[in-house]
Tab-separated table of C-alpha atoms and ligand atoms in Angstrom:
chain	number	residue	atom	x	y	z
A	1	MET	CA	32.873	-71.061	-68.184
A	2	ALA	CA	35.692	-69.075	-66.722
A	3	LEU	CA	37.730	-67.108	-68.859
A	4	ARG	CA	41.220	-68.454	-69.242
A	5	LEU	CA	44.582	-66.650	-70.409
A	6	GLY	CA	44.772	-66.472	-74.007
A	7	ASP	CA	40.989	-66.736	-74.288
A	8	GLU	CA	39.342	-63.667	-76.688
A	9	ALA	CA	38.105	-60.932	-74.177
A	10	PRO	CA	34.037	-61.255	-74.751
A	11	ASN	CA	32.642	-58.198	-76.929
A	12	PHE	CA	29.582	-56.684	-75.500
A	13	THR	CA	27.857	-53.447	-75.620
A	14	ALA	CA	26.948	-51.486	-72.684
A	15	GLU	CA	25.995	-47.798	-71.197
A	16	THR	CA	28.841	-46.224	-69.407
A	17	THR	CA	29.413	-43.139	-67.697
A	18	GLU	CA	31.098	-41.679	-70.678
A	19	GLY	CA	28.564	-43.059	-73.447
A	20	ALA	CA	27.404	-46.073	-74.905
A	21	ILE	CA	30.289	-48.346	-76.101
A	22	ASP	CA	30.903	-51.427	-78.172
A	23	PHE	CA	33.734	-52.756	-76.156
A	24	HIS	CA	36.275	-54.186	-78.634
A	25	GLU	CA	35.683	-50.894	-80.831
A	26	TRP	CA	36.432	-48.916	-77.559
A	27	LEU	CA	39.255	-50.718	-76.853
A	28	GLY	CA	40.999	-50.139	-80.524
A	29	ASP	CA	44.517	-50.754	-80.621
A	30	SER	CA	45.280	-50.253	-77.062
A	31	TRP	CA	45.773	-52.590	-74.244
A	32	GLY	CA	42.692	-52.933	-71.471
A	33	VAL	CA	42.024	-53.050	-68.004
A	34	LEU	CA	38.484	-54.093	-66.944
A	35	PHE	CA	37.816	-54.009	-63.184
A	36	SER	CA	34.525	-54.992	-61.348
A	37	HIS	CA	33.154	-53.353	-58.149
A	38	PRO	CA	30.436	-55.132	-56.057
A	39	ALA	CA	28.490	-52.169	-55.629
A	40	ASP	CA	28.044	-48.535	-55.864
A	41	PHE	CA	28.140	-46.128	-52.907
A	42	THR	CA	30.611	-48.840	-51.286
A	43	PRO	CA	33.658	-47.755	-49.284
A	44	VAL	CA	36.580	-49.889	-50.676
A	45	CYS	CA	35.199	-49.286	-54.350
A	46	THR	CA	35.184	-45.602	-53.933
A	47	THR	CA	38.803	-45.547	-52.873
A	48	GLU	CA	39.579	-47.978	-55.640
A	49	LEU	CA	38.149	-45.558	-58.113
A	50	GLY	CA	39.733	-42.439	-56.677
A	51	ALA	CA	43.132	-44.165	-56.688
A	52	VAL	CA	42.748	-44.871	-60.618
A	53	ALA	CA	41.456	-41.690	-61.360
A	54	LYS	CA	44.535	-40.087	-59.655
A	55	THR	CA	46.874	-42.403	-61.496
A	56	LYS	CA	45.145	-42.685	-64.966
A	57	GLU	CA	48.021	-41.009	-66.593
A	58	ASP	CA	50.402	-44.024	-65.462
A	59	PHE	CA	47.969	-46.222	-67.697
A	60	THR	CA	47.734	-43.838	-70.394
A	61	LYS	CA	51.338	-43.517	-70.871
A	62	ARG	CA	51.516	-47.222	-71.169
A	63	ASN	CA	48.879	-47.454	-73.787
A	64	VAL	CA	46.199	-48.926	-71.551
A	65	LYS	CA	42.505	-47.809	-71.205
A	66	VAL	CA	40.911	-48.260	-68.112
A	67	ILE	CA	37.150	-49.193	-67.449
A	68	ALA	CA	34.950	-49.967	-64.441
A	69	ILE	CA	31.969	-52.316	-64.260
A	70	SER	CA	29.451	-52.369	-61.317
A	71	VAL	CA	26.214	-53.792	-61.538
A	72	ASP	CA	24.228	-50.444	-61.062
A	73	THR	CA	22.233	-48.302	-63.149
A	74	LEU	CA	24.029	-45.394	-64.931
A	75	GLU	CA	21.978	-42.817	-62.896
A	76	SER	CA	23.390	-44.621	-59.782
A	77	HIS	CA	26.803	-44.450	-61.030
A	78	GLN	CA	26.460	-40.666	-61.342
A	79	GLY	CA	25.577	-39.932	-57.885
A	80	TRP	CA	28.617	-42.200	-57.064
A	81	ILE	CA	30.883	-40.156	-59.127
A	82	SER	CA	30.019	-37.221	-57.413
A	83	ASP	CA	30.652	-38.923	-54.118
A	84	ILE	CA	34.256	-40.207	-55.421
A	85	ASP	CA	35.423	-36.724	-56.488
A	86	GLU	CA	34.277	-35.463	-53.341
A	87	THR	CA	35.594	-37.977	-50.920
A	88	GLN	CA	38.642	-38.929	-53.346
A	89	ASN	CA	39.683	-35.403	-53.877
A	90	THR	CA	39.648	-36.233	-57.608
A	91	THR	CA	37.839	-36.102	-60.943
A	92	MET	CA	36.716	-39.021	-62.367
A	93	ASN	CA	38.459	-39.631	-65.733
A	94	PHE	CA	37.640	-42.855	-67.200
A	95	PRO	CA	34.379	-44.891	-67.848
A	96	ILE	CA	32.216	-47.019	-65.452
A	97	ILE	CA	29.878	-49.668	-67.213
A	98	ALA	CA	26.416	-49.889	-65.654
A	99	ASP	CA	25.241	-53.314	-65.793
A	100	PRO	CA	21.875	-53.836	-63.936
A	101	ASP	CA	20.903	-56.860	-65.765
A	102	ARG	CA	24.411	-58.329	-65.156
A	103	GLN	CA	24.977	-58.960	-68.690
A	104	VAL	CA	28.675	-57.883	-68.653
A	105	ALA	CA	29.029	-59.646	-65.245
A	106	THR	CA	27.669	-62.892	-66.241
A	107	LEU	CA	29.941	-62.974	-69.687
A	108	TYR	CA	33.007	-62.196	-67.657
A	109	ASP	CA	32.156	-64.740	-64.721
A	110	MET	CA	32.316	-61.941	-62.268
A	111	ILE	CA	29.632	-63.177	-59.885
A	112	HIS	CA	30.938	-65.849	-57.476
A	113	PRO	CA	27.793	-66.832	-55.718
A	114	LYS	CA	29.712	-68.961	-53.070
A	115	ALA	CA	31.257	-65.127	-51.922
A	116	ASP	CA	27.978	-63.328	-52.867
A	117	ASP	CA	25.126	-64.270	-55.121
A	118	LYS	CA	24.249	-60.473	-55.986
A	119	MET	CA	27.515	-58.604	-56.068
A	120	THR	CA	30.298	-58.909	-58.167
A	121	VAL	CA	33.694	-59.901	-56.694
A	122	ARG	CA	36.761	-57.652	-57.648
A	123	SER	CA	37.803	-59.088	-60.910
A	124	VAL	CA	40.554	-57.351	-63.015
A	125	PHE	CA	41.176	-58.489	-66.663
A	126	VAL	CA	44.309	-57.396	-68.750
A	127	ILE	CA	43.376	-57.625	-72.269
A	128	GLY	CA	45.967	-57.249	-75.055
A	129	PRO	CA	45.784	-55.126	-78.344
A	130	ASP	CA	44.848	-58.602	-79.906
A	131	LYS	CA	41.941	-58.501	-77.592
A	132	LYS	CA	42.991	-61.684	-75.947
A	133	ILE	CA	43.069	-61.956	-72.024
A	134	LYS	CA	46.861	-61.343	-70.589
A	135	LEU	CA	45.974	-61.650	-67.053
A	136	THR	CA	43.148	-62.338	-64.346
A	137	ILE	CA	43.162	-61.391	-60.908
A	138	THR	CA	40.256	-62.161	-58.443
A	139	TYR	CA	40.098	-60.457	-54.909
A	140	PRO	CA	37.541	-60.524	-52.344
A	141	ALA	CA	34.946	-57.666	-52.011
A	142	SER	CA	36.583	-56.894	-48.537
A	143	THR	CA	40.447	-56.403	-50.129
A	144	GLY	CA	40.995	-52.961	-52.383
A	145	ARG	CA	43.242	-53.744	-54.746
A	146	ASN	CA	46.907	-52.681	-55.275
A	147	PHE	CA	46.930	-50.783	-58.884
A	148	SER	CA	50.915	-50.205	-58.226
A	149	GLU	CA	51.172	-53.931	-58.837
A	150	LEU	CA	48.617	-53.941	-61.650
A	151	LEU	CA	50.995	-51.155	-63.305
A	152	ARG	CA	53.970	-53.626	-62.548
A	153	VAL	CA	52.371	-56.654	-64.051
A	154	ILE	CA	51.343	-54.645	-67.348
A	155	ASP	CA	55.214	-53.415	-67.560
A	156	SER	CA	55.765	-57.136	-67.332
A	157	LEU	CA	53.231	-58.199	-69.931
A	158	GLN	CA	54.180	-55.482	-72.498
A	159	LEU	CA	57.991	-56.299	-71.946
A	160	THR	CA	57.642	-60.077	-72.350
A	161	ALA	CA	55.040	-59.604	-75.324
A	162	ARG	CA	58.326	-57.926	-77.299
A	163	HIS	CA	61.152	-59.900	-76.044
A	164	LYS	CA	62.329	-63.425	-75.185
A	165	VAL	CA	62.462	-62.716	-71.640
A	166	ALA	CA	60.396	-63.498	-68.349
A	167	THR	CA	60.400	-61.269	-64.859
A	168	PRO	CA	61.705	-62.717	-61.853
A	169	ALA	CA	59.888	-62.455	-58.555
A	170	ASN	CA	59.046	-58.629	-57.331
A	171	TRP	CA	60.536	-57.528	-60.411
A	172	GLN	CA	60.211	-53.843	-60.890
A	173	ASP	CA	60.909	-51.933	-64.373
A	174	GLY	CA	64.560	-51.456	-65.067
A	175	GLU	CA	65.616	-54.476	-62.993
A	176	ASP	CA	67.427	-57.411	-64.733
A	177	CYS	CA	65.228	-60.037	-66.253
A	178	ILE	CA	65.427	-63.700	-66.890
A	179	ILE	CA	66.179	-65.022	-70.773
A	180	VAL	CA	63.667	-67.780	-71.221
A	181	PRO	CA	64.706	-71.355	-71.367
A	182	ALA	CA	63.656	-71.575	-75.271
A	183	VAL	CA	66.448	-69.209	-76.049
A	184	THR	CA	69.819	-71.201	-76.646
A	185	ASN	CA	73.015	-69.732	-75.541
A	186	ASP	CA	74.235	-69.468	-79.487
A	187	GLN	CA	71.148	-67.070	-79.718
A	188	ILE	CA	72.041	-64.744	-76.799
A	189	PRO	CA	74.584	-62.231	-78.245
A	190	GLU	CA	72.466	-61.233	-81.238
A	191	LEU	CA	68.897	-61.269	-78.851
A	192	PHE	CA	70.752	-59.871	-76.070
A	193	PRO	CA	73.600	-57.741	-76.773
A	194	LYS	CA	73.861	-56.057	-73.278
A	195	GLY	CA	75.044	-59.252	-71.972
A	196	HIS	CA	73.779	-61.909	-69.614
A	197	ARG	CA	75.002	-64.008	-66.664
A	198	GLU	CA	74.293	-67.649	-66.231
A	199	ILE	CA	73.708	-68.593	-62.629
A	200	LYS	CA	72.499	-72.594	-63.874
A	201	PRO	CA	71.817	-73.193	-67.444
A	202	TYR	CA	68.179	-72.728	-66.884
A	203	LEU	CA	68.468	-69.411	-64.977
A	204	ARG	CA	69.978	-66.928	-67.191
A	205	TYR	CA	69.848	-62.887	-66.430
A	206	THR	CA	70.084	-60.001	-68.577
A	207	PRO	CA	69.779	-56.460	-68.336
A	208	GLN	CA	66.090	-55.294	-69.405
A	209	PRO	CA	66.332	-55.084	-73.097
A	210	ASN	CA	64.093	-52.213	-73.735
A	211	LYS	CA	65.961	-49.694	-71.109
B	1	BEZ	C1	33.173	-52.018	-50.319
B	1	BEZ	O1	33.393	-51.557	-51.592
B	1	BEZ	O2	33.723	-51.001	-49.341
B	1	BEZ	C2	32.747	-53.289	-50.093
B	1	BEZ	C3	31.675	-54.030	-51.055
B	1	BEZ	C4	31.329	-55.029	-50.615
B	1	BEZ	C5	31.638	-55.816	-49.236
B	1	BEZ	C6	32.610	-55.129	-48.667
B	1	BEZ	C7	32.958	-54.039	-48.842
């Protein structure tokens, strides 16, 4: 069955390009991003891994560990990493899971047979420090992911985990947030000392609480 928001991210052990891991142990107290690649030595995946390697610091500073997966062997991954480094002008700096028997791909429902019965789609799972799934996104193989959007969503997830706010359409870190409907107007001064503006009783904005 497909994994849903709030489900525990299934644990697994696997070989990766940075050694064998127990997924939950590897995550530790961090947030995690697990993202799948249809196959090694494919053009879009190559650009994606290069893009994440170049911006890994943006994930690290948010306390997020990133890990990729492709249903190919460790040996294949090692050869591919040389190509990624060469063509994307980077140095790979996060692990790729080898999943030739599709154990992890099956556990996370990353193979969508009506799209392709062998390769995974481009799945993204954001996992919280409580090991619960906070976000899933599924792209087709033909569309490379937007990792700036992923960072934007992580900012929103981390903010809304700590404060009683939600983030509006196209929100970017630093912009005003929406006070969640469960907060009464009486609670606002204590929860949001920076103030608020009420457009409608259900649409109340406040400056981003953690800025
Ligand atoms: C790619 O990563 O370039 C790719 C993989 C599968 C289908 C289409 C593109």
